[in-house]
Amino acid sequence: MKKILGTLSAVAFAVGASASFAACDAGERVVKLSHVTGGTTHPKVVASNNLAERVNKEMNGKLCVEVYPNSTLFGDSKELEALLLGDVQLLAPSLSKFGSYTKKYGVFDLPFIFKDMDAAMRFTQSETGKGLLNSMEDKGLVGLGYWMSGMKYFSANKPLMTPSDANGLKFRVQNSDVAKAMIAAMGASPQPMAFAEVYGALQTGVVDGQENTWSNIYTKKFFEVQDSTTQTSHQLLAYLFMTSKEFLDSLDAGTRKQFLSIADDVTQKANLSVKEKEEANRQNILKAGGTIRDLTPAQRKQWVDAMKPVWKQFEKEIGADVIAAAAAS
Ligand code: SIN
């Protein structure tokens, strides 16, 4: 890749995406990385662009990564299918979006299983966590690493201080059985929906609330169409940085080794700066006029008590041993 990163695609430009992708030269092996997030400060945007920059600089055209942000190439519903068809080679979907391929990743969605990001990172680096990377090998899907994103917080069109405030409200969730059960446990109604549709659904009242990280709430401007966000930290958002077996097998041994080494390094560096990016985006929400509400310990306990019974519901399909390892982290 001889050209400098910074070329905006016509499509990305049209939707206001500020992330960039490289223009590859003729004869270079193009590797497409598609994702659904946007802005410039989002951990997934930064990690994706760093990967492109490193591969394109260091691999001298053996591979050239093009990054398609903001669901401009594939959105939530199509990206895994597209990977298996060879229409894209790299993805980083939320671990909540693999229900049709493996139930094991439900562990990452269990409410209050991780005290904070450090606990989640300890789990992903444990033997059990590393083992889960390969949960879908029989389907031709290969996990290259976990890209952490942040803890999740509830927002709604009214203040949410206790679970009873959520009674009867409709919440957008990712397409995850655990997330659906968790919302039902709050006496609310879960509405699975693609990420690209969330802002419009909040704005028009199709749903009353949603749950996400500071980086998504800021870069997708959800705070503009919500009363406030409550610091619930009830769940993790992390991504599986992944490829297909077909793509990896198509690389000669030297190219594969160099690519995997860069991918690993980019993953480690990305995870080191996630907490900082989340805090910066929390501050960005406040600066832009968004409201963030704190919970007292007694209010937090009410959320934990309402949602924790969900663990038991999924023990069989996730595995009691996997849940215990995650909780112990
Ligand atoms: C993402 O961060 O990739 C999207 C998360 C969501 O669908 O809420």
CSV table of C-alpha atoms and ligand atoms in Angstrom, one decimal:
chain,number,residue,atom,x,y,z
A,1,MET,CA,0.0,0.0,0.0
A,2,LYS,CA,1.9,3.0,-1.2
A,3,LYS,CA,-0.8,5.6,-0.5
A,4,ILE,CA,-1.4,7.2,2.8
A,5,LEU,CA,-4.3,6.3,5.0
A,6,GLY,CA,-7.0,8.9,5.0
A,7,THR,CA,-8.9,8.2,1.8
A,8,LEU,CA,-12.6,8.5,2.5
A,9,SER,CA,-14.9,6.2,0.6
A,10,ALA,CA,-17.8,7.9,-1.2
A,11,VAL,CA,-20.2,5.8,0.9
A,12,ALA,CA,-18.5,6.5,4.2
A,13,PHE,CA,-18.4,10.2,3.4
A,14,ALA,CA,-22.1,10.2,2.6
A,15,VAL,CA,-23.0,8.9,6.0
A,16,GLY,CA,-20.7,11.2,7.8
A,17,ALA,CA,-18.1,8.6,8.8
A,18,SER,CA,-14.8,10.1,9.7
A,19,ALA,CA,-12.9,6.8,9.8
A,20,SER,CA,-10.7,6.1,6.9
A,21,PHE,CA,-9.5,3.2,4.9
A,22,ALA,CA,-6.6,2.7,2.6
A,23,ALA,CA,-6.8,2.6,-1.2
A,24,CYS,CA,-4.9,-0.4,-2.3
A,25,ASP,CA,-2.7,-0.5,-5.4
A,26,ALA,CA,-3.4,-2.8,-8.3
A,27,GLY,CA,-1.8,-6.2,-7.8
A,28,GLU,CA,-2.0,-6.0,-4.0
A,29,ARG,CA,-4.0,-8.7,-2.1
A,30,VAL,CA,-7.0,-6.7,-0.7
A,31,VAL,CA,-8.3,-7.8,2.7
A,32,LYS,CA,-11.6,-6.1,3.7
A,33,LEU,CA,-12.4,-5.4,7.3
A,34,SER,CA,-16.0,-4.4,7.9
A,35,HIS,CA,-17.5,-3.1,11.1
A,36,VAL,CA,-20.5,-1.2,12.4
A,37,THR,CA,-19.1,1.5,14.7
A,38,GLY,CA,-18.2,5.1,13.8
A,39,GLY,CA,-16.5,8.3,14.8
A,40,THR,CA,-12.8,8.8,15.4
A,41,THR,CA,-12.5,8.0,19.1
A,42,HIS,CA,-14.2,4.6,19.3
A,43,PRO,CA,-11.9,1.7,20.4
A,44,LYS,CA,-13.0,-0.5,17.4
A,45,VAL,CA,-12.4,2.3,14.9
A,46,VAL,CA,-9.0,3.0,16.3
A,47,ALA,CA,-8.0,-0.7,16.4
A,48,SER,CA,-9.2,-1.3,12.9
A,49,ASN,CA,-7.4,1.7,11.5
A,50,ASN,CA,-4.2,0.8,13.3
A,51,LEU,CA,-4.4,-2.7,11.9
A,52,ALA,CA,-4.7,-1.3,8.4
A,53,GLU,CA,-1.9,1.1,8.9
A,54,ARG,CA,0.5,-1.6,10.3
A,55,VAL,CA,-0.3,-4.3,7.7
A,56,ASN,CA,-0.2,-1.8,4.8
A,57,LYS,CA,3.1,-0.4,5.9
A,58,GLU,CA,4.9,-3.6,7.0
A,59,MET,CA,3.6,-6.2,4.5
A,60,ASN,CA,4.5,-4.2,1.4
A,61,GLY,CA,1.5,-5.2,-0.6
A,62,LYS,CA,1.4,-8.9,0.3
A,63,LEU,CA,-1.8,-7.9,2.0
A,64,CYS,CA,-3.5,-4.6,1.9
A,65,VAL,CA,-6.3,-4.0,4.5
A,66,GLU,CA,-9.3,-1.8,3.6
A,67,VAL,CA,-11.5,-0.7,6.5
A,68,TYR,CA,-15.3,-0.2,6.0
A,69,PRO,CA,-16.8,1.4,9.2
A,70,ASN,CA,-20.3,2.3,10.1
A,71,SER,CA,-22.1,-0.7,8.5
A,72,THR,CA,-21.2,0.8,5.1
A,73,LEU,CA,-20.2,-2.6,3.7
A,74,PHE,CA,-22.1,-5.1,5.9
A,75,GLY,CA,-24.4,-4.5,8.9
A,76,ASP,CA,-25.1,-6.8,11.8
A,77,SER,CA,-27.4,-9.2,10.0
A,78,LYS,CA,-25.2,-9.9,7.1
A,79,GLU,CA,-21.5,-9.7,8.1
A,80,LEU,CA,-20.9,-13.3,9.4
A,81,GLU,CA,-22.6,-14.7,6.3
A,82,ALA,CA,-20.4,-12.4,4.1
A,83,LEU,CA,-17.3,-13.7,5.9
A,84,LEU,CA,-18.2,-17.3,5.2
A,85,LEU,CA,-18.9,-16.4,1.6
A,86,GLY,CA,-15.5,-14.7,1.2
A,87,ASP,CA,-17.0,-11.3,0.5
A,88,VAL,CA,-15.1,-9.8,3.5
A,89,GLN,CA,-12.1,-11.3,5.3
A,90,LEU,CA,-12.0,-9.6,8.7
A,91,LEU,CA,-14.7,-8.6,11.2
A,92,ALA,CA,-15.0,-7.5,14.8
A,93,PRO,CA,-18.6,-8.2,15.9
A,94,SER,CA,-19.8,-7.9,19.4
A,95,LEU,CA,-19.7,-11.2,21.3
A,96,SER,CA,-23.4,-10.9,21.8
A,97,LYS,CA,-24.1,-11.5,18.1
A,98,PHE,CA,-23.0,-15.1,17.7
A,99,GLY,CA,-26.1,-16.9,19.0
A,100,SER,CA,-26.7,-18.8,15.8
A,101,TYR,CA,-23.1,-20.1,15.7
A,102,THR,CA,-22.3,-20.8,19.4
A,103,LYS,CA,-24.1,-20.4,22.7
A,104,LYS,CA,-20.8,-20.2,24.7
A,105,TYR,CA,-20.3,-16.5,24.2
A,106,GLY,CA,-23.5,-16.0,26.3
A,107,VAL,CA,-21.1,-15.9,29.2
A,108,PHE,CA,-19.9,-12.4,28.2
A,109,ASP,CA,-23.5,-11.1,28.3
A,110,LEU,CA,-24.3,-12.3,31.8
A,111,PRO,CA,-25.3,-9.3,33.9
A,112,PHE,CA,-22.8,-8.3,36.6
A,113,ILE,CA,-20.5,-11.2,35.9
A,114,PHE,CA,-17.5,-8.9,35.5
A,115,LYS,CA,-16.9,-6.3,38.2
A,116,ASP,CA,-15.1,-4.1,35.7
A,117,MET,CA,-13.0,-4.1,32.5
A,118,ASP,CA,-9.9,-5.5,34.3
A,119,ALA,CA,-11.9,-8.5,35.4
A,120,ALA,CA,-13.2,-9.1,31.9
A,121,MET,CA,-9.6,-8.8,30.5
A,122,ARG,CA,-8.4,-11.3,33.1
A,123,PHE,CA,-11.0,-13.7,31.9
A,124,THR,CA,-10.2,-13.3,28.2
A,125,GLN,CA,-6.5,-14.0,29.1
A,126,SER,CA,-7.3,-17.1,31.1
A,127,GLU,CA,-7.2,-20.7,29.7
A,128,THR,CA,-11.0,-20.8,29.6
A,129,GLY,CA,-11.2,-17.4,27.9
A,130,LYS,CA,-8.5,-18.3,25.3
A,131,GLY,CA,-10.2,-21.6,24.7
A,132,LEU,CA,-13.5,-19.8,23.8
A,133,LEU,CA,-11.7,-18.0,20.9
A,134,ASN,CA,-12.0,-21.3,18.9
A,135,SER,CA,-15.6,-22.1,19.7
A,136,MET,CA,-16.7,-21.8,16.1
A,137,GLU,CA,-13.8,-23.5,14.2
A,138,ASP,CA,-16.2,-26.3,13.1
A,139,LYS,CA,-18.2,-23.6,11.3
A,140,GLY,CA,-15.1,-22.2,9.5
A,141,LEU,CA,-14.8,-19.1,11.8
A,142,VAL,CA,-11.6,-18.3,13.5
A,143,GLY,CA,-11.1,-15.9,16.5
A,144,LEU,CA,-7.9,-13.9,16.3
A,145,GLY,CA,-8.3,-12.1,19.6
A,146,TYR,CA,-10.7,-10.2,21.9
A,147,TRP,CA,-11.0,-6.5,21.3
A,148,MET,CA,-12.4,-5.0,24.5
A,149,SER,CA,-14.8,-2.1,24.3
A,150,GLY,CA,-16.2,-1.2,27.7
A,151,MET,CA,-18.8,-1.8,30.3
A,152,LYS,CA,-22.4,-1.1,29.3
A,153,TYR,CA,-24.9,1.4,30.8
A,154,PHE,CA,-28.6,1.8,30.4
A,155,SER,CA,-30.1,5.0,28.9
A,156,ALA,CA,-33.8,5.8,28.5
A,157,ASN,CA,-36.3,8.5,27.8
A,158,LYS,CA,-36.8,8.9,31.5
A,159,PRO,CA,-34.4,8.6,34.5
A,160,LEU,CA,-33.6,5.0,35.4
A,161,MET,CA,-32.5,4.7,39.1
A,162,THR,CA,-34.0,1.3,40.0
A,163,PRO,CA,-35.1,-1.6,37.9
A,164,SER,CA,-38.8,-0.7,38.6
A,165,ASP,CA,-38.2,2.6,36.6
A,166,ALA,CA,-37.7,0.3,33.5
A,167,ASN,CA,-41.1,-1.4,34.0
A,168,GLY,CA,-43.1,-1.5,30.8
A,169,LEU,CA,-40.4,0.2,28.7
A,170,LYS,CA,-39.0,-1.1,25.4
A,171,PHE,CA,-35.3,-1.5,25.2
A,172,ARG,CA,-33.2,-2.1,22.1
A,173,VAL,CA,-30.9,-5.1,22.6
A,174,GLN,CA,-28.4,-6.9,20.4
A,175,ASN,CA,-29.6,-10.2,19.1
A,176,SER,CA,-28.7,-12.2,22.2
A,177,ASP,CA,-30.9,-14.5,24.2
A,178,VAL,CA,-29.1,-13.5,27.4
A,179,ALA,CA,-29.7,-9.8,26.8
A,180,LYS,CA,-33.4,-10.5,26.0
A,181,ALA,CA,-33.8,-12.5,29.3
A,182,MET,CA,-32.0,-9.8,31.2
A,183,ILE,CA,-34.4,-7.1,30.0
A,184,ALA,CA,-37.4,-9.3,30.7
A,185,ALA,CA,-36.1,-9.7,34.3
A,186,MET,CA,-36.4,-6.0,34.7
A,187,GLY,CA,-40.1,-6.1,33.7
A,188,ALA,CA,-39.3,-4.4,30.4
A,189,SER,CA,-39.6,-5.5,26.8
A,190,PRO,CA,-36.5,-6.4,24.7
A,191,GLN,CA,-36.4,-5.4,21.1
A,192,PRO,CA,-33.5,-6.9,19.1
A,193,MET,CA,-32.4,-4.5,16.4
A,194,ALA,CA,-29.3,-3.9,14.2
A,195,PHE,CA,-26.9,-1.3,15.6
A,196,ALA,CA,-27.4,1.0,12.6
A,197,GLU,CA,-31.1,1.4,13.4
A,198,VAL,CA,-30.8,2.3,17.1
A,199,TYR,CA,-30.5,6.2,16.8
A,200,GLY,CA,-33.6,6.4,14.6
A,201,ALA,CA,-35.6,4.0,16.8
A,202,LEU,CA,-34.8,6.0,20.0
A,203,GLN,CA,-35.6,9.3,18.2
A,204,THR,CA,-39.0,8.2,16.9
A,205,GLY,CA,-40.0,6.3,20.1
A,206,VAL,CA,-39.9,2.8,18.5
A,207,VAL,CA,-37.9,2.0,21.6
A,208,ASP,CA,-37.6,3.9,24.9
A,209,GLY,CA,-34.1,2.9,25.8
A,210,GLN,CA,-30.9,1.0,25.0
A,211,GLU,CA,-27.7,-0.2,26.7
A,212,ASN,CA,-24.2,0.5,25.5
A,213,THR,CA,-20.7,1.7,26.2
A,214,TRP,CA,-19.8,5.4,26.5
A,215,SER,CA,-18.0,5.2,23.2
A,216,ASN,CA,-21.1,4.0,21.3
A,217,ILE,CA,-23.4,6.3,23.2
A,218,TYR,CA,-21.2,9.3,22.3
A,219,THR,CA,-20.1,8.4,18.7
A,220,LYS,CA,-23.7,7.4,17.7
A,221,LYS,CA,-25.2,10.4,19.6
A,222,PHE,CA,-27.7,8.2,21.5
A,223,PHE,CA,-27.5,10.7,24.4
A,224,GLU,CA,-29.1,13.4,22.3
A,225,VAL,CA,-32.3,11.4,22.1
A,226,GLN,CA,-32.5,10.1,25.6
A,227,ASP,CA,-33.2,11.7,29.0
A,228,SER,CA,-30.0,10.4,30.5
A,229,THR,CA,-27.7,7.4,30.9
A,230,THR,CA,-27.3,5.6,34.3
A,231,GLN,CA,-23.9,4.3,35.4
A,232,THR,CA,-25.1,0.7,35.8
A,233,SER,CA,-22.0,-1.1,34.5
A,234,HIS,CA,-24.2,-4.1,34.2
A,235,GLN,CA,-22.7,-5.9,31.3
A,236,LEU,CA,-19.5,-6.1,29.1
A,237,LEU,CA,-19.2,-5.1,25.5
A,238,ALA,CA,-16.3,-6.8,23.7
A,239,TYR,CA,-15.6,-7.9,20.2
A,240,LEU,CA,-14.3,-11.0,18.5
A,241,PHE,CA,-11.7,-9.9,16.1
A,242,MET,CA,-12.0,-12.7,13.6
A,243,THR,CA,-11.5,-14.2,10.2
A,244,SER,CA,-12.4,-17.3,8.2
A,245,LYS,CA,-10.5,-20.5,8.1
A,246,GLU,CA,-10.7,-20.3,4.3
A,247,PHE,CA,-8.9,-16.9,4.3
A,248,LEU,CA,-6.2,-18.0,6.7
A,249,ASP,CA,-5.6,-21.2,4.8
A,250,SER,CA,-5.2,-19.3,1.5
A,251,LEU,CA,-2.1,-17.4,2.8
A,252,ASP,CA,1.3,-18.9,2.4
A,253,ALA,CA,3.0,-19.7,5.7
A,254,GLY,CA,5.2,-16.6,5.8
A,255,THR,CA,2.4,-14.2,5.0
A,256,ARG,CA,0.1,-15.9,7.6
A,257,LYS,CA,2.8,-15.7,10.3
A,258,GLN,CA,3.5,-12.0,9.6
A,259,PHE,CA,-0.2,-11.1,9.5
A,260,LEU,CA,-1.0,-13.0,12.7
A,261,SER,CA,1.9,-11.4,14.5
A,262,ILE,CA,0.7,-7.9,13.5
A,263,ALA,CA,-2.9,-8.8,14.4
A,264,ASP,CA,-1.8,-9.9,17.9
A,265,ASP,CA,0.3,-6.8,18.5
A,266,VAL,CA,-2.5,-4.5,17.4
A,267,THR,CA,-5.0,-6.4,19.7
A,268,GLN,CA,-2.7,-6.1,22.7
A,269,LYS,CA,-2.1,-2.4,22.2
A,270,ALA,CA,-5.8,-1.7,21.5
A,271,ASN,CA,-6.8,-3.3,24.8
A,272,LEU,CA,-4.3,-1.3,26.8
A,273,SER,CA,-6.0,2.0,25.8
A,274,VAL,CA,-9.7,1.0,26.0
A,275,LYS,CA,-10.4,2.3,29.5
A,276,GLU,CA,-8.9,5.7,28.6
A,277,LYS,CA,-11.0,5.9,25.5
A,278,GLU,CA,-14.1,5.1,27.4
A,279,GLU,CA,-13.5,7.8,30.0
A,280,ALA,CA,-12.7,10.3,27.2
A,281,ASN,CA,-16.0,9.5,25.5
A,282,ARG,CA,-17.9,9.7,28.9
A,283,GLN,CA,-16.4,13.2,29.2
A,284,ASN,CA,-17.4,14.0,25.6
A,285,ILE,CA,-21.0,13.2,26.4
A,286,LEU,CA,-21.0,15.5,29.4
A,287,LYS,CA,-19.3,18.3,27.4
A,288,ALA,CA,-21.9,17.9,24.7
A,289,GLY,CA,-24.7,18.4,27.2
A,290,GLY,CA,-25.7,14.8,27.9
A,291,THR,CA,-26.8,13.8,31.4
A,292,ILE,CA,-25.2,10.9,33.3
A,293,ARG,CA,-26.8,9.6,36.5
A,294,ASP,CA,-25.0,7.8,39.4
A,295,LEU,CA,-26.4,4.9,41.5
A,296,THR,CA,-26.2,4.7,45.3
A,297,PRO,CA,-24.9,1.3,46.6
A,298,ALA,CA,-28.5,0.4,47.6
A,299,GLN,CA,-29.9,1.3,44.1
A,300,ARG,CA,-27.1,-0.8,42.5
A,301,LYS,CA,-28.0,-3.8,44.7
A,302,GLN,CA,-31.6,-3.6,43.3
A,303,TRP,CA,-30.3,-3.9,39.8
A,304,VAL,CA,-28.0,-6.9,40.7
A,305,ASP,CA,-30.8,-8.6,42.6
A,306,ALA,CA,-33.2,-8.2,39.6
A,307,MET,CA,-30.8,-9.4,36.9
A,308,LYS,CA,-28.6,-12.0,38.5
A,309,PRO,CA,-31.2,-14.9,38.4
A,310,VAL,CA,-30.6,-14.8,34.6
A,311,TRP,CA,-27.3,-16.7,35.1
A,312,LYS,CA,-29.1,-19.8,36.2
A,313,GLN,CA,-31.3,-19.8,33.1
A,314,PHE,CA,-28.2,-20.1,30.8
A,315,GLU,CA,-26.1,-22.3,32.9
A,316,LYS,CA,-26.7,-25.4,30.8
A,317,GLU,CA,-26.0,-24.0,27.4
A,318,ILE,CA,-22.9,-21.9,28.5
A,319,GLY,CA,-21.5,-24.4,31.0
A,320,ALA,CA,-21.3,-24.0,34.8
A,321,ASP,CA,-17.5,-24.3,34.6
A,322,VAL,CA,-17.2,-21.4,32.1
A,323,ILE,CA,-19.6,-19.2,34.2
A,324,ALA,CA,-17.6,-20.1,37.3
A,325,ALA,CA,-14.3,-19.2,35.6
A,326,ALA,CA,-15.7,-15.8,34.4
A,327,ALA,CA,-17.1,-15.0,37.8
A,328,ALA,CA,-13.8,-15.9,39.5
A,329,SER,CA,-11.9,-13.4,37.3
B,1,SIN,C1,-20.7,-2.5,18.3
B,1,SIN,O1,-20.1,-1.8,19.2
B,1,SIN,O2,-20.1,-3.1,17.5
B,1,SIN,C2,-22.2,-2.5,18.3
B,1,SIN,C3,-22.8,-2.8,19.6
B,1,SIN,C4,-24.3,-2.8,19.5
B,1,SIN,O3,-24.9,-3.4,18.6
B,1,SIN,O4,-24.9,-2.3,20.4
